[in-house]
PDB file of C-alpha atoms in Angstrom:
ATOM      1  CA  MET A 205     -21.353  46.821  36.161  1.00 52.00           C
ATOM      2  CA  SER A 206     -21.695  50.222  34.669  1.00 60.00           C
ATOM      3  CA  GLY A 207     -18.503  51.451  36.372  1.00 62.00           C
ATOM      4  CA  PRO A 208     -15.399  52.219  34.302  1.00 67.00           C
ATOM      5  CA  THR A 209     -12.927  49.378  33.790  1.00 68.00           C
ATOM      6  CA  TYR A 210      -9.270  50.344  33.910  1.00 65.00           C
ATOM      7  CA  LEU A 211      -6.796  48.299  31.964  1.00 66.00           C
ATOM      8  CA  ALA A 212      -3.034  48.294  32.047  1.00 61.00           C
ATOM      9  CA  TYR A 213      -3.011  50.166  28.759  1.00 63.00           C
ATOM     10  CA  ASP A 214      -4.816  53.085  30.327  1.00 69.00           C
ATOM     11  CA  TYR A 215      -1.533  54.033  32.026  1.00 72.00           C
ATOM     12  CA  PRO A 216       1.455  54.668  29.692  1.00 78.00           C
ATOM     13  CA  LEU A 217       4.143  53.624  32.178  1.00 80.00           C
ATOM     14  CA  LEU A 218       2.389  50.355  32.945  1.00 80.00           C
ATOM     15  CA  SER A 219       1.922  49.817  29.228  1.00 81.00           C
ATOM     16  CA  ALA A 220       5.676  50.187  28.682  1.00 85.00           C
ATOM     17  CA  PHE A 221       6.337  47.753  31.534  1.00 88.00           C
ATOM     18  CA  TRP A 222       4.012  45.109  30.067  1.00 86.00           C
ATOM     19  CA  THR A 223       5.519  45.569  26.614  1.00 88.00           C
ATOM     20  CA  MET A 224       9.032  45.054  27.982  1.00 93.00           C
ATOM     21  CA  LEU A 225       7.908  42.023  29.985  1.00 94.00           C
ATOM     22  CA  VAL A 226       6.271  40.397  26.969  1.00 93.00           C
ATOM     23  CA  PHE A 227       9.332  41.155  24.821  1.00 95.00           C
ATOM     24  CA  PHE A 228      11.661  39.683  27.467  1.00 96.00           C
ATOM     25  CA  LEU A 229       9.527  36.545  27.813  1.00 95.00           C
ATOM     26  CA  TRP A 230       9.439  36.167  24.035  1.00 94.00           C
ATOM     27  CA  ILE A 231      13.244  36.316  23.858  1.00 96.00           C
ATOM     28  CA  MET A 232      13.530  33.833  26.746  1.00 94.00           C
ATOM     29  CA  TRP A 233      11.168  31.498  24.924  1.00 92.00           C
ATOM     30  CA  PHE A 234      13.414  31.486  21.836  1.00 93.00           C
ATOM     31  CA  VAL A 235      16.499  30.921  23.999  1.00 94.00           C
ATOM     32  CA  LEU A 236      14.810  27.922  25.628  1.00 92.00           C
ATOM     33  CA  LEU A 237      13.639  26.578  22.265  1.00 93.00           C
ATOM     34  CA  PHE A 238      17.136  26.747  20.768  1.00 93.00           C
ATOM     35  CA  ARG A 239      18.699  25.209  23.890  1.00 92.00           C
ATOM     36  CA  VAL A 240      16.285  22.302  23.663  1.00 92.00           C
ATOM     37  CA  ILE A 241      17.061  21.829  19.968  1.00 92.00           C
ATOM     38  CA  ALA A 242      20.803  21.968  20.683  1.00 91.00           C
ATOM     39  CA  ASP A 243      20.363  19.459  23.510  1.00 91.00           C
ATOM     40  CA  ILE A 244      18.479  17.105  21.208  1.00 92.00           C
ATOM     41  CA  PHE A 245      21.433  17.063  18.820  1.00 90.00           C
ATOM     42  CA  ARG A 246      24.022  16.943  21.625  1.00 87.00           C
ATOM     43  CA  ASP A 247      22.592  13.851  23.339  1.00 87.00           C
ATOM     44  CA  ASP A 248      24.545  10.778  22.248  1.00 86.00           C
ATOM     45  CA  GLU A 249      22.176   8.409  24.054  1.00 88.00           C
ATOM     46  CA  LEU A 250      19.257   9.199  21.732  1.00 88.00           C
ATOM     47  CA  SER A 251      18.959   7.274  18.491  1.00 92.00           C
ATOM     48  CA  GLY A 252      18.502   9.093  15.216  1.00 92.00           C
ATOM     49  CA  TRP A 253      14.785   8.349  15.151  1.00 94.00           C
ATOM     50  CA  ALA A 254      14.339   9.597  18.711  1.00 92.00           C
ATOM     51  CA  LYS A 255      16.173  12.811  17.839  1.00 93.00           C
ATOM     52  CA  ALA A 256      13.992  13.252  14.762  1.00 94.00           C
ATOM     53  CA  GLY A 257      10.845  12.623  16.821  1.00 94.00           C
ATOM     54  CA  TRP A 258      11.779  15.134  19.528  1.00 92.00           C
ATOM     55  CA  LEU A 259      12.779  17.678  16.886  1.00 92.00           C
ATOM     56  CA  VAL A 260       9.497  17.318  14.990  1.00 93.00           C
ATOM     57  CA  PHE A 261       7.584  17.517  18.276  1.00 92.00           C
ATOM     58  CA  ALA A 262       9.458  20.688  19.281  1.00 90.00           C
ATOM     59  CA  ILE A 263       8.930  22.322  15.875  1.00 90.00           C
ATOM     60  CA  VAL A 264       5.339  21.300  15.118  1.00 92.00           C
ATOM     61  CA  LEU A 265       4.007  21.945  18.635  1.00 91.00           C
ATOM     62  CA  PRO A 266       6.688  24.240  20.049  1.00 88.00           C
ATOM     63  CA  PHE A 267       5.144  25.169  23.398  1.00 90.00           C
ATOM     64  CA  LEU A 268       3.968  21.669  24.232  1.00 93.00           C
ATOM     65  CA  GLY A 269       7.057  20.022  22.704  1.00 91.00           C
ATOM     66  CA  VAL A 270       9.515  22.150  24.676  1.00 91.00           C
ATOM     67  CA  PHE A 271       7.489  21.771  27.872  1.00 92.00           C
ATOM     68  CA  VAL A 272       7.337  17.977  27.555  1.00 93.00           C
ATOM     69  CA  TYR A 273      11.046  17.785  26.654  1.00 91.00           C
ATOM     70  CA  VAL A 274      12.066  19.878  29.649  1.00 90.00           C
ATOM     71  CA  VAL A 275       9.887  17.792  31.973  1.00 92.00           C
ATOM     72  CA  ALA A 276      10.998  14.442  30.526  1.00 91.00           C
ATOM     73  CA  ARG A 277      14.683  15.096  29.835  1.00 89.00           C
ATOM     74  CA  GLY A 278      15.451  18.432  31.472  1.00 85.00           C
ATOM     75  CA  LYS A 279      17.264  16.898  34.422  1.00 85.00           C
ATOM     76  CA  ASN A 280      20.080  15.695  32.201  1.00 88.00           C
ATOM     77  CA  MET A 281      20.255  18.827  30.016  1.00 89.00           C
ATOM     78  CA  GLY A 282      22.556  20.527  32.523  1.00 87.00           C
ATOM     79  CA  ARG A 283      24.726  17.422  32.854  1.00 89.00           C
ATOM     80  CA  ARG A 284      25.160  17.173  29.085  1.00 89.00           C
ATOM     81  CA  GLU A 285      26.017  20.866  28.876  1.00 89.00           C
ATOM     82  CA  VAL A 286      28.613  20.567  31.647  1.00 91.00           C
ATOM     83  CA  ALA A 287      30.085  17.469  29.993  1.00 90.00           C
ATOM     84  CA  GLN A 288      30.360  19.326  26.685  1.00 89.00           C
ATOM     85  CA  ALA A 289      32.015  22.315  28.380  1.00 92.00           C
ATOM     86  CA  ARG A 290      34.527  20.004  30.078  1.00 94.00           C
ATOM     87  CA  ALA A 291      35.269  18.244  26.789  1.00 93.00           C
ATOM     88  CA  GLN A 292      35.840  21.587  25.065  1.00 93.00           C
ATOM     89  CA  GLN A 293      38.114  22.748  27.892  1.00 93.00           C
ATOM     90  CA  GLN A 294      40.122  19.515  27.745  1.00 93.00           C
ATOM     91  CA  ALA A 295      40.443  19.819  23.962  1.00 92.00           C
ATOM     92  CA  PHE A 296      41.607  23.410  24.340  1.00 91.00           C
ATOM     93  CA  ASP A 297      44.116  22.453  27.068  1.00 88.00           C
ATOM     94  CA  SER A 298      45.523  19.610  24.983  1.00 89.00           C
ATOM     95  CA  TYR A 299      45.820  21.945  21.986  1.00 88.00           C
ATOM     96  CA  ILE A 300      47.746  24.443  24.117  1.00 85.00           C
ATOM     97  CA  ARG A 301      50.041  21.681  25.418  1.00 83.00           C
ATOM     98  CA  GLU A 302      50.688  20.374  21.886  1.00 83.00           C
ATOM     99  CA  THR A 303      51.361  23.838  20.547  1.00 80.00           C
ATOM    100  CA  ALA A 304      53.711  24.665  23.403  1.00 75.00           C
ATOM    101  CA  ALA A 305      55.533  21.354  22.982  1.00 71.00           C
ATOM    102  CA  ASP A 306      55.835  21.811  19.215  1.00 69.00           C
ATOM    103  CA  SER A 307      57.218  25.318  19.491  1.00 63.00           C
ATOM    104  CA  GLY A 308      59.709  24.131  22.124  1.00 60.00           C
ATOM    105  CA  GLY A 309      61.605  22.170  19.484  1.00 56.00           C
ATOM    106  CA  ARG A 310      61.762  25.082  17.032  1.00 60.00           C
ATOM    107  CA  THR A 311      64.147  27.926  17.490  1.00 67.00           C
ATOM    108  CA  THR A 312      63.473  31.421  16.288  1.00 74.00           C
ATOM    109  CA  SER A 313      65.992  33.982  15.132  1.00 78.00           C
ATOM    110  CA  VAL A 314      65.750  35.668  18.529  1.00 79.00           C
ATOM    111  CA  ASP A 315      66.649  32.378  20.223  1.00 78.00           C
ATOM    112  CA  GLU A 316      69.582  31.898  17.856  1.00 84.00           C
ATOM    113  CA  LEU A 317      70.871  35.430  18.448  1.00 85.00           C
ATOM    114  CA  THR A 318      70.576  34.961  22.215  1.00 86.00           C
ATOM    115  CA  ARG A 319      72.514  31.719  22.006  1.00 87.00           C
ATOM    116  CA  LEU A 320      75.175  33.336  19.810  1.00 87.00           C
ATOM    117  CA  SER A 321      75.493  36.232  22.234  1.00 88.00           C
ATOM    118  CA  GLU A 322      76.025  33.812  25.124  1.00 88.00           C
ATOM    119  CA  ILE A 323      78.651  31.882  23.166  1.00 89.00           C
ATOM    120  CA  ARG A 324      80.502  35.113  22.363  1.00 88.00           C
ATOM    121  CA  ALA A 325      80.268  36.250  25.997  1.00 89.00           C
ATOM    122  CA  ARG A 326      81.924  32.975  27.090  1.00 87.00           C
ATOM    123  CA  GLY A 327      84.694  33.611  24.581  1.00 86.00           C
ATOM    124  CA  ASP A 328      84.054  30.523  22.457  1.00 86.00           C
ATOM    125  CA  ILE A 329      83.777  32.578  19.249  1.00 88.00           C
ATOM    126  CA  THR A 330      85.405  35.791  18.142  1.00 88.00           C
ATOM    127  CA  ASP A 331      83.618  39.022  17.304  1.00 88.00           C
ATOM    128  CA  GLU A 332      84.137  38.394  13.589  1.00 90.00           C
ATOM    129  CA  GLU A 333      82.610  34.883  13.843  1.00 89.00           C
ATOM    130  CA  PHE A 334      79.703  36.342  15.822  1.00 89.00           C
ATOM    131  CA  ARG A 335      79.108  38.994  13.143  1.00 91.00           C
ATOM    132  CA  ARG A 336      79.079  36.399  10.332  1.00 91.00           C
ATOM    133  CA  ALA A 337      76.796  34.065  12.281  1.00 89.00           C
ATOM    134  CA  LYS A 338      74.472  36.950  13.103  1.00 88.00           C
ATOM    135  CA  GLU A 339      74.241  37.871   9.416  1.00 89.00           C
ATOM    136  CA  LEU A 340      73.356  34.262   8.582  1.00 88.00           C
ATOM    137  CA  VAL A 341      70.625  34.168  11.207  1.00 86.00           C
ATOM    138  CA  LEU A 342      69.155  37.524  10.186  1.00 86.00           C
ATOM    139  CA  SER A 343      69.211  36.656   6.499  1.00 85.00           C
ATOM    140  CA  GLY A 344      67.164  33.538   7.257  1.00 75.00           C
ATOM    141  CA  SER A 345      69.727  31.095   5.897  1.00 61.00           C
ATOM    142  CA  GLY A 346      69.374  28.946   8.966  1.00 53.00           C
ATOM    143  CA  ALA A 347      71.277  28.304  12.108  1.00 50.00           C
ATOM    144  CA  PRO A 348      75.009  28.837  11.904  1.00 49.00           C
ATOM    145  CA  GLU A 349      77.189  25.791  12.277  1.00 49.00           C
ATOM    146  CA  ARG A 350      79.753  25.624  15.022  1.00 48.00           C
TER     147      ARG A 350
END
């Protein structure tokens, strides 16, 4: 056993590779830890005491706590995440529908001017009436009365 022992740190390129690998695994560990903590709070089936217990377990013994959580409850983590994403998408879609429906009842000055232009083109109002109505709309006094 008197022969030289070569380690990864004897080669600079291999040293850089191992450093990047350890750094990447460290970042992945924190991502997994925070996902587990978020899943603990997201789960509506857990009671408050169960959430507190899992949280303490994941914080006091992080490696063991996260490993046990992923083994015991990891199967449903993806389902809860998908359910949350669907709920957020449905909330966003309903917000868009409400906003579009609300703005449908309101008319803007552009809408009023378009409507006035169409009325004038049909010949229902004169050019002088159109000019006065346009001034009212542009001044912000409201929609002109017919």
